Each structure stands twice: as C-alpha cells, then as structure tokens.
C-alpha cells in the first residue's frame, strides 16, 4: 500500500486571489506530490511502507539514519494539515467555542492575531506557524523545516500556515507578513480548527 497524495478539499482556483491557482498547482501538484513520491521510493521494500504516516513519523523522528524518510513523511502530514486549515471565504475573528478559547487564552482576537503573525513571520528560514492546544490552553508555536508540534511535545495542532517560500513567493514575492495577514484575514477554516479540538 503506497502513500498517496490526498486530494485538496477545494478546487485549485477557490483560494484565488489570496493564493493563486498557480501557487496551489505547484504547491500541491509538485511540492506535496514530490514528498509522496520520495517517501514511496525511500520506504520501498521496507516495513515502513506498510505503516501509517503517523507511525512512520514517530519511528523516524530524531534518527540520523532515517532523516530523509522523516522529512518526506512529516512534510506530507504538514501539507495535508495546511490544506485543511484553509477554505474559500475563511479567516477573520471566529465565533463560537474557538472564539471563546481565543479570548480566554490570548485576551482577544487581536492579541492572538499579533502573536500568530509575529511567530510565523519570525520563523527563520523554512518552516511552519501553528495554533496548538497544549495542556488545555491554546498557544502559538513555530517549527522549522519538516518538524511538527504533534510529535515534538509542543501540543496538538489545530491549524497551520506554511511559511516555506514556495507557499507564497509567486503571489507575495518576499512579503511573508502580507501572506500571513491574508491567511489570517481571508483563509483560516475555523470550522476545521473546531473539529480538531475534539
Ligand atoms: Mn509547502
């Protein structure tokens, strides 16, 4: 059973113009897909090929001789979570349970927005900006390269923004702050965040 590229939860034109169809086409069709192709090649004829993605990540994380497998498996997981973190017409301040938790743990939506932006923009080089729940409390954390909070003891992920340059360079060039602002204001799927609270 080979690892597969998950379908996007929307059409590749649906996030346009916040994220263009060109970016989605390359990001999902080339980058995300390449991680799947690489992982299948690297795990071919190995017991890892029969395991779940989560199990492959858990088994290879922190092992110097498995770093290639880890990087590709973790990038597949992170990208799938990123696509689910967005929707057409999303973003802005959430209401309901998520809105209440944000007010409780950050003080206000604006304070959350500032914290998420500062953390995501401040990730040096490639990586990810996350909203997590850790010990019952919402937090914002960043991870570098392929790392993710779920397997690093940083909390259960609720949503993520990809801050690798390939996520925004076509649409925003070097302006990562503008991309993160657009993600927060126009794309975040708060329904997905709520679904991850459990
Ligand atoms: Mn990416």
Tab-separated table of N, CA and C in Angstrom, residues 31-131:
chain	number	residue	atom	x	y	z
A	31	UNK	N	5.210	20.180	-5.172
A	31	UNK	CA	5.935	20.039	-3.893
A	31	UNK	C	5.366	18.912	-3.030
A	32	UNK	N	4.067	19.007	-2.721
A	32	UNK	CA	3.445	17.983	-1.876
A	32	UNK	C	3.589	16.617	-2.548
A	33	UNK	N	3.324	16.576	-3.844
A	33	UNK	CA	3.433	15.303	-4.564
A	33	UNK	C	4.850	14.736	-4.527
A	34	UNK	N	5.849	15.606	-4.606
A	34	UNK	CA	7.242	15.131	-4.585
A	34	UNK	C	7.555	14.434	-3.256
A	35	UNK	N	7.016	14.948	-2.162
A	35	UNK	CA	7.243	14.292	-0.863
A	35	UNK	C	6.647	12.875	-0.868
A	36	UNK	N	5.492	12.732	-1.520
A	36	UNK	CA	4.845	11.410	-1.600
A	36	UNK	C	5.689	10.455	-2.453
A	37	UNK	N	6.132	10.940	-3.605
A	37	UNK	CA	6.966	10.109	-4.492
A	37	UNK	C	8.261	9.720	-3.776
A	38	UNK	N	8.892	10.704	-3.113
A	38	UNK	CA	10.146	10.425	-2.394
A	38	UNK	C	9.935	9.405	-1.282
A	39	UNK	N	8.850	9.589	-0.510
A	39	UNK	CA	8.614	8.663	0.615
A	39	UNK	C	8.383	7.243	0.094
A	40	UNK	N	7.628	7.124	-0.981
A	40	UNK	CA	7.405	5.780	-1.541
A	40	UNK	C	8.719	5.155	-2.007
A	41	UNK	N	9.584	5.958	-2.625
A	41	UNK	CA	10.887	5.424	-3.057
A	41	UNK	C	11.755	5.024	-1.866
A	42	UNK	N	11.740	5.875	-0.826
A	42	UNK	CA	12.630	5.636	0.326
A	42	UNK	C	12.165	4.479	1.204
A	43	UNK	N	10.878	4.159	1.169
A	43	UNK	CA	10.365	3.093	2.045
A	43	UNK	C	10.073	1.802	1.268
A	44	UNK	N	10.344	1.816	-0.020
A	44	UNK	CA	10.098	0.642	-0.857
A	44	UNK	C	10.796	-0.592	-0.263
A	45	UNK	N	10.095	-1.684	-0.196
A	45	UNK	CA	10.659	-2.942	0.326
A	45	UNK	C	11.062	-2.859	1.793
A	46	UNK	N	10.529	-1.875	2.526
A	46	UNK	CA	10.812	-1.757	3.956
A	46	UNK	C	9.490	-1.914	4.715
A	47	UNK	N	9.543	-2.376	5.981
A	47	UNK	CA	8.298	-2.494	6.760
A	47	UNK	C	7.582	-1.150	6.929
A	48	UNK	N	8.329	-0.053	6.818
A	48	UNK	CA	7.708	1.274	6.969
A	48	UNK	C	6.649	1.517	5.894
A	49	UNK	N	6.804	0.888	4.741
A	49	UNK	CA	5.866	1.094	3.636
A	49	UNK	C	4.455	0.629	3.986
A	50	UNK	N	4.346	-0.260	4.971
A	50	UNK	CA	3.040	-0.809	5.363
A	50	UNK	C	2.411	-0.027	6.513
A	51	UNK	N	3.119	0.954	7.045
A	51	UNK	CA	2.638	1.656	8.239
A	51	UNK	C	1.899	2.942	7.879
A	52	UNK	N	1.175	3.464	8.875
A	52	UNK	CA	0.511	4.754	8.673
A	52	UNK	C	1.566	5.859	8.637
A	53	UNK	N	1.187	6.979	8.063
A	53	UNK	CA	2.094	8.132	8.006
A	53	UNK	C	2.531	8.539	9.412
A	54	UNK	N	1.571	8.584	10.340
A	54	UNK	CA	1.874	8.986	11.724
A	54	UNK	C	2.891	8.041	12.352
A	55	UNK	N	2.739	6.763	12.071
A	55	UNK	CA	3.651	5.777	12.627
A	55	UNK	C	5.052	5.902	12.016
A	56	UNK	N	5.122	6.186	10.719
A	56	UNK	CA	6.423	6.399	10.069
A	56	UNK	C	7.122	7.610	10.697
A	57	UNK	N	6.368	8.678	10.925
A	57	UNK	CA	6.946	9.881	11.535
A	57	UNK	C	7.463	9.559	12.936
A	58	UNK	N	6.645	8.880	13.725
A	58	UNK	CA	7.043	8.550	15.105
A	58	UNK	C	8.292	7.668	15.127
A	59	UNK	N	8.397	6.747	14.191
A	59	UNK	CA	9.534	5.813	14.175
A	59	UNK	C	10.824	6.422	13.665
A	60	UNK	N	10.719	7.481	12.849
A	60	UNK	CA	11.932	8.015	12.213
A	60	UNK	C	12.380	9.346	12.807
A	61	UNK	N	11.493	10.020	13.551
A	61	UNK	CA	11.840	11.329	14.112
A	61	UNK	C	13.061	11.215	15.020
A	62	UNK	N	14.058	12.064	14.772
A	62	UNK	CA	15.244	12.101	15.631
A	62	UNK	C	16.280	11.036	15.324
A	63	UNK	N	16.055	10.230	14.272
A	63	UNK	CA	17.037	9.193	13.923
A	63	UNK	C	17.870	9.659	12.727
A	64	UNK	N	19.161	9.811	12.964
A	64	UNK	CA	20.047	10.392	11.948
A	64	UNK	C	20.041	9.591	10.646
A	65	UNK	N	19.905	8.271	10.740
A	65	UNK	CA	19.953	7.456	9.515
A	65	UNK	C	18.597	7.379	8.807
A	66	UNK	N	17.573	8.032	9.399
A	66	UNK	CA	16.229	7.996	8.796
A	66	UNK	C	15.731	9.402	8.447
A	67	UNK	N	16.645	10.359	8.399
A	67	UNK	CA	16.220	11.751	8.279
A	67	UNK	C	15.485	12.015	6.958
A	68	UNK	N	15.890	11.340	5.884
A	68	UNK	CA	15.206	11.539	4.605
A	68	UNK	C	13.773	11.044	4.648
A	69	UNK	N	13.579	9.895	5.253
A	69	UNK	CA	12.223	9.349	5.385
A	69	UNK	C	11.386	10.268	6.274
A	70	UNK	N	11.967	10.668	7.416
A	70	UNK	CA	11.251	11.567	8.330
A	70	UNK	C	10.839	12.852	7.622
A	71	UNK	N	11.772	13.502	6.936
A	71	UNK	CA	11.468	14.795	6.302
A	71	UNK	C	10.322	14.676	5.310
A	72	UNK	N	10.334	13.636	4.492
A	72	UNK	CA	9.276	13.487	3.490
A	72	UNK	C	7.940	13.106	4.122
A	73	UNK	N	7.961	12.208	5.111
A	73	UNK	CA	6.715	11.809	5.776
A	73	UNK	C	6.104	12.994	6.536
A	74	UNK	N	6.942	13.722	7.265
A	74	UNK	CA	6.435	14.859	8.049
A	74	UNK	C	5.913	15.960	7.134
A	75	UNK	N	6.587	16.171	6.002
A	75	UNK	CA	6.111	17.192	5.063
A	75	UNK	C	4.776	16.793	4.436
A	76	UNK	N	4.556	15.523	4.197
A	76	UNK	CA	3.244	15.086	3.696
A	76	UNK	C	2.169	15.412	4.740
A	77	UNK	N	2.434	15.056	5.992
A	77	UNK	CA	1.461	15.300	7.069
A	77	UNK	C	1.180	16.796	7.202
A	78	UNK	N	2.248	17.598	7.261
A	78	UNK	CA	2.081	19.042	7.470
A	78	UNK	C	1.297	19.683	6.325
A	79	UNK	N	1.599	19.280	5.096
A	79	UNK	CA	0.899	19.891	3.956
A	79	UNK	C	-0.579	19.537	3.938
A	80	UNK	N	-0.914	18.287	4.232
A	80	UNK	CA	-2.330	17.909	4.286
A	80	UNK	C	-3.053	18.736	5.343
A	81	UNK	N	-2.394	18.948	6.482
A	81	UNK	CA	-2.992	19.734	7.559
A	81	UNK	C	-3.146	21.203	7.149
A	82	UNK	N	-2.177	21.687	6.403
A	82	UNK	CA	-2.231	23.069	5.887
A	82	UNK	C	-3.404	23.258	4.932
A	83	UNK	N	-3.586	22.346	3.982
A	83	UNK	CA	-4.727	22.493	3.048
A	83	UNK	C	-6.042	22.509	3.817
A	84	UNK	N	-6.142	21.667	4.844
A	84	UNK	CA	-7.380	21.613	5.624
A	84	UNK	C	-7.572	22.842	6.513
A	85	UNK	N	-6.496	23.556	6.775
A	85	UNK	CA	-6.570	24.745	7.636
A	85	UNK	C	-7.161	25.955	6.917
A	86	UNK	N	-7.410	25.821	5.607
A	86	UNK	CA	-7.903	26.955	4.817
A	86	UNK	C	-9.211	26.593	4.132
A	87	UNK	N	-9.991	27.639	3.834
A	87	UNK	CA	-11.173	27.445	2.985
A	87	UNK	C	-11.491	28.758	2.281
A	88	UNK	N	-12.232	28.631	1.198
A	88	UNK	CA	-12.693	29.826	0.473
A	88	UNK	C	-13.570	30.654	1.407
A	89	UNK	N	-13.298	31.943	1.511
A	89	UNK	CA	-14.126	32.818	2.346
A	89	UNK	C	-13.911	32.635	3.839
A	90	UNK	N	-12.777	32.048	4.228
A	90	UNK	CA	-12.496	31.866	5.654
A	90	UNK	C	-11.836	33.102	6.259
A	91	UNK	N	-11.236	32.893	7.417
A	91	UNK	CA	-10.478	33.945	8.081
A	91	UNK	C	-11.324	34.912	8.885
A	92	UNK	N	-10.645	35.864	9.508
A	92	UNK	CA	-11.296	36.818	10.401
A	92	UNK	C	-11.502	36.205	11.771
A	93	UNK	N	-12.101	36.977	12.667
A	93	UNK	CA	-12.281	36.510	14.040
A	93	UNK	C	-13.335	35.419	14.102
A	94	UNK	N	-13.029	34.286	14.748
A	94	UNK	CA	-14.014	33.214	14.854
A	94	UNK	C	-15.030	33.486	15.954
A	95	UNK	N	-16.202	32.876	15.811
A	95	UNK	CA	-17.200	32.945	16.884
A	95	UNK	C	-17.249	31.582	17.570
A	96	UNK	N	-18.235	31.363	18.396
A	96	UNK	CA	-18.435	30.047	18.991
A	96	UNK	C	-17.315	29.649	19.935
A	97	UNK	N	-17.125	28.329	20.030
A	97	UNK	CA	-16.193	27.773	21.006
A	97	UNK	C	-14.745	28.241	20.777
A	98	UNK	N	-14.324	28.272	19.497
A	98	UNK	CA	-12.951	28.691	19.209
A	98	UNK	C	-12.757	30.165	19.577
A	99	UNK	N	-13.753	30.975	19.269
A	99	UNK	CA	-13.684	32.391	19.630
A	99	UNK	C	-13.553	32.588	21.132
A	100	UNK	N	-14.290	31.793	21.879
A	100	UNK	CA	-14.228	31.889	23.349
A	100	UNK	C	-12.858	31.465	23.878
A	101	UNK	N	-12.306	30.396	23.303
A	101	UNK	CA	-10.990	29.918	23.752
A	101	UNK	C	-9.889	30.921	23.413
A	102	UNK	N	-9.998	31.544	22.248
A	102	UNK	CA	-9.004	32.555	21.863
A	102	UNK	C	-9.072	33.750	22.824
A	103	UNK	N	-10.277	34.177	23.146
A	103	UNK	CA	-10.426	35.294	24.100
A	103	UNK	C	-9.882	34.915	25.475
A	104	UNK	N	-10.138	33.679	25.893
A	104	UNK	CA	-9.684	33.220	27.210
A	104	UNK	C	-8.152	33.139	27.285
A	105	UNK	N	-7.528	32.591	26.219
A	105	UNK	CA	-6.101	32.259	26.303
A	105	UNK	C	-5.164	33.326	25.732
A	106	UNK	N	-5.675	34.189	24.864
A	106	UNK	CA	-4.830	35.261	24.322
A	106	UNK	C	-5.289	36.637	24.799
A	107	UNK	N	-6.478	36.723	25.370
A	107	UNK	CA	-7.007	38.018	25.823
A	107	UNK	C	-7.984	38.609	24.836
A	108	UNK	N	-7.667	38.477	23.530
A	108	UNK	CA	-8.552	38.984	22.481
A	108	UNK	C	-8.123	38.376	21.152
A	109	UNK	N	-9.015	38.495	20.133
A	109	UNK	CA	-8.623	38.017	18.797
A	109	UNK	C	-7.437	38.819	18.280
A	110	UNK	N	-7.435	40.131	18.519
A	110	UNK	CA	-6.316	40.954	18.034
A	110	UNK	C	-4.990	40.520	18.646
A	111	UNK	N	-5.018	40.163	19.924
A	111	UNK	CA	-3.787	39.700	20.575
A	111	UNK	C	-3.337	38.362	19.980
A	112	UNK	N	-4.293	37.479	19.695
A	112	UNK	CA	-3.961	36.224	19.015
A	112	UNK	C	-3.365	36.509	17.649
A	113	UNK	N	-3.993	37.414	16.907
A	113	UNK	CA	-3.554	37.722	15.539
A	113	UNK	C	-2.113	38.226	15.541
A	114	UNK	N	-1.805	39.099	16.507
A	114	UNK	CA	-0.440	39.628	16.633
A	114	UNK	C	0.537	38.505	16.976
A	115	UNK	N	0.163	37.646	17.924
A	115	UNK	CA	1.056	36.554	18.344
A	115	UNK	C	1.305	35.582	17.192
A	116	UNK	N	0.246	35.215	16.474
A	116	UNK	CA	0.386	34.259	15.367
A	116	UNK	C	1.249	34.855	14.256
A	117	UNK	N	1.036	36.145	13.974
A	117	UNK	CA	1.801	36.814	12.917
A	117	UNK	C	3.272	36.917	13.297
A	118	UNK	N	3.542	37.372	14.522
A	118	UNK	CA	4.926	37.547	14.974
A	118	UNK	C	5.672	36.216	14.931
A	119	UNK	N	5.024	35.171	15.409
A	119	UNK	CA	5.656	33.846	15.457
A	119	UNK	C	5.903	33.304	14.054
A	120	UNK	N	4.901	33.393	13.182
A	120	UNK	CA	5.022	32.818	11.833
A	120	UNK	C	6.010	33.602	10.975
A	121	UNK	N	5.937	34.917	11.058
A	121	UNK	CA	6.863	35.747	10.287
A	121	UNK	C	8.279	35.595	10.835
A	122	UNK	N	8.390	35.341	12.137
A	122	UNK	CA	9.687	35.246	12.798
A	122	UNK	C	10.377	33.898	12.663
A	123	UNK	N	9.711	32.906	12.075
A	123	UNK	CA	10.377	31.626	11.824
A	123	UNK	C	11.523	31.878	10.840
A	124	UNK	N	12.768	31.677	11.277
A	124	UNK	CA	13.911	31.946	10.405
A	124	UNK	C	14.028	30.843	9.357
A	125	UNK	N	13.949	31.213	8.099
A	125	UNK	CA	14.029	30.229	7.017
A	125	UNK	C	12.725	29.459	6.900
A	126	UNK	N	12.816	28.236	6.382
A	126	UNK	CA	11.621	27.456	6.088
A	126	UNK	C	10.984	26.892	7.352
A	127	UNK	N	9.672	26.770	7.353
A	127	UNK	CA	9.002	26.170	8.500
A	127	UNK	C	7.520	26.454	8.509
A	128	UNK	N	6.957	26.441	9.714
A	128	UNK	CA	5.507	26.433	9.885
A	128	UNK	C	5.114	27.230	11.119
A	129	UNK	N	3.979	27.949	11.045
A	129	UNK	CA	3.404	28.643	12.207
A	129	UNK	C	2.109	27.950	12.588
A	130	UNK	N	1.985	27.579	13.856
A	130	UNK	CA	0.875	26.719	14.291
A	130	UNK	C	0.040	27.347	15.401
A	131	UNK	N	-1.255	27.051	15.381
A	131	UNK	CA	-2.098	27.191	16.564
A	131	UNK	C	-2.237	25.787	17.139
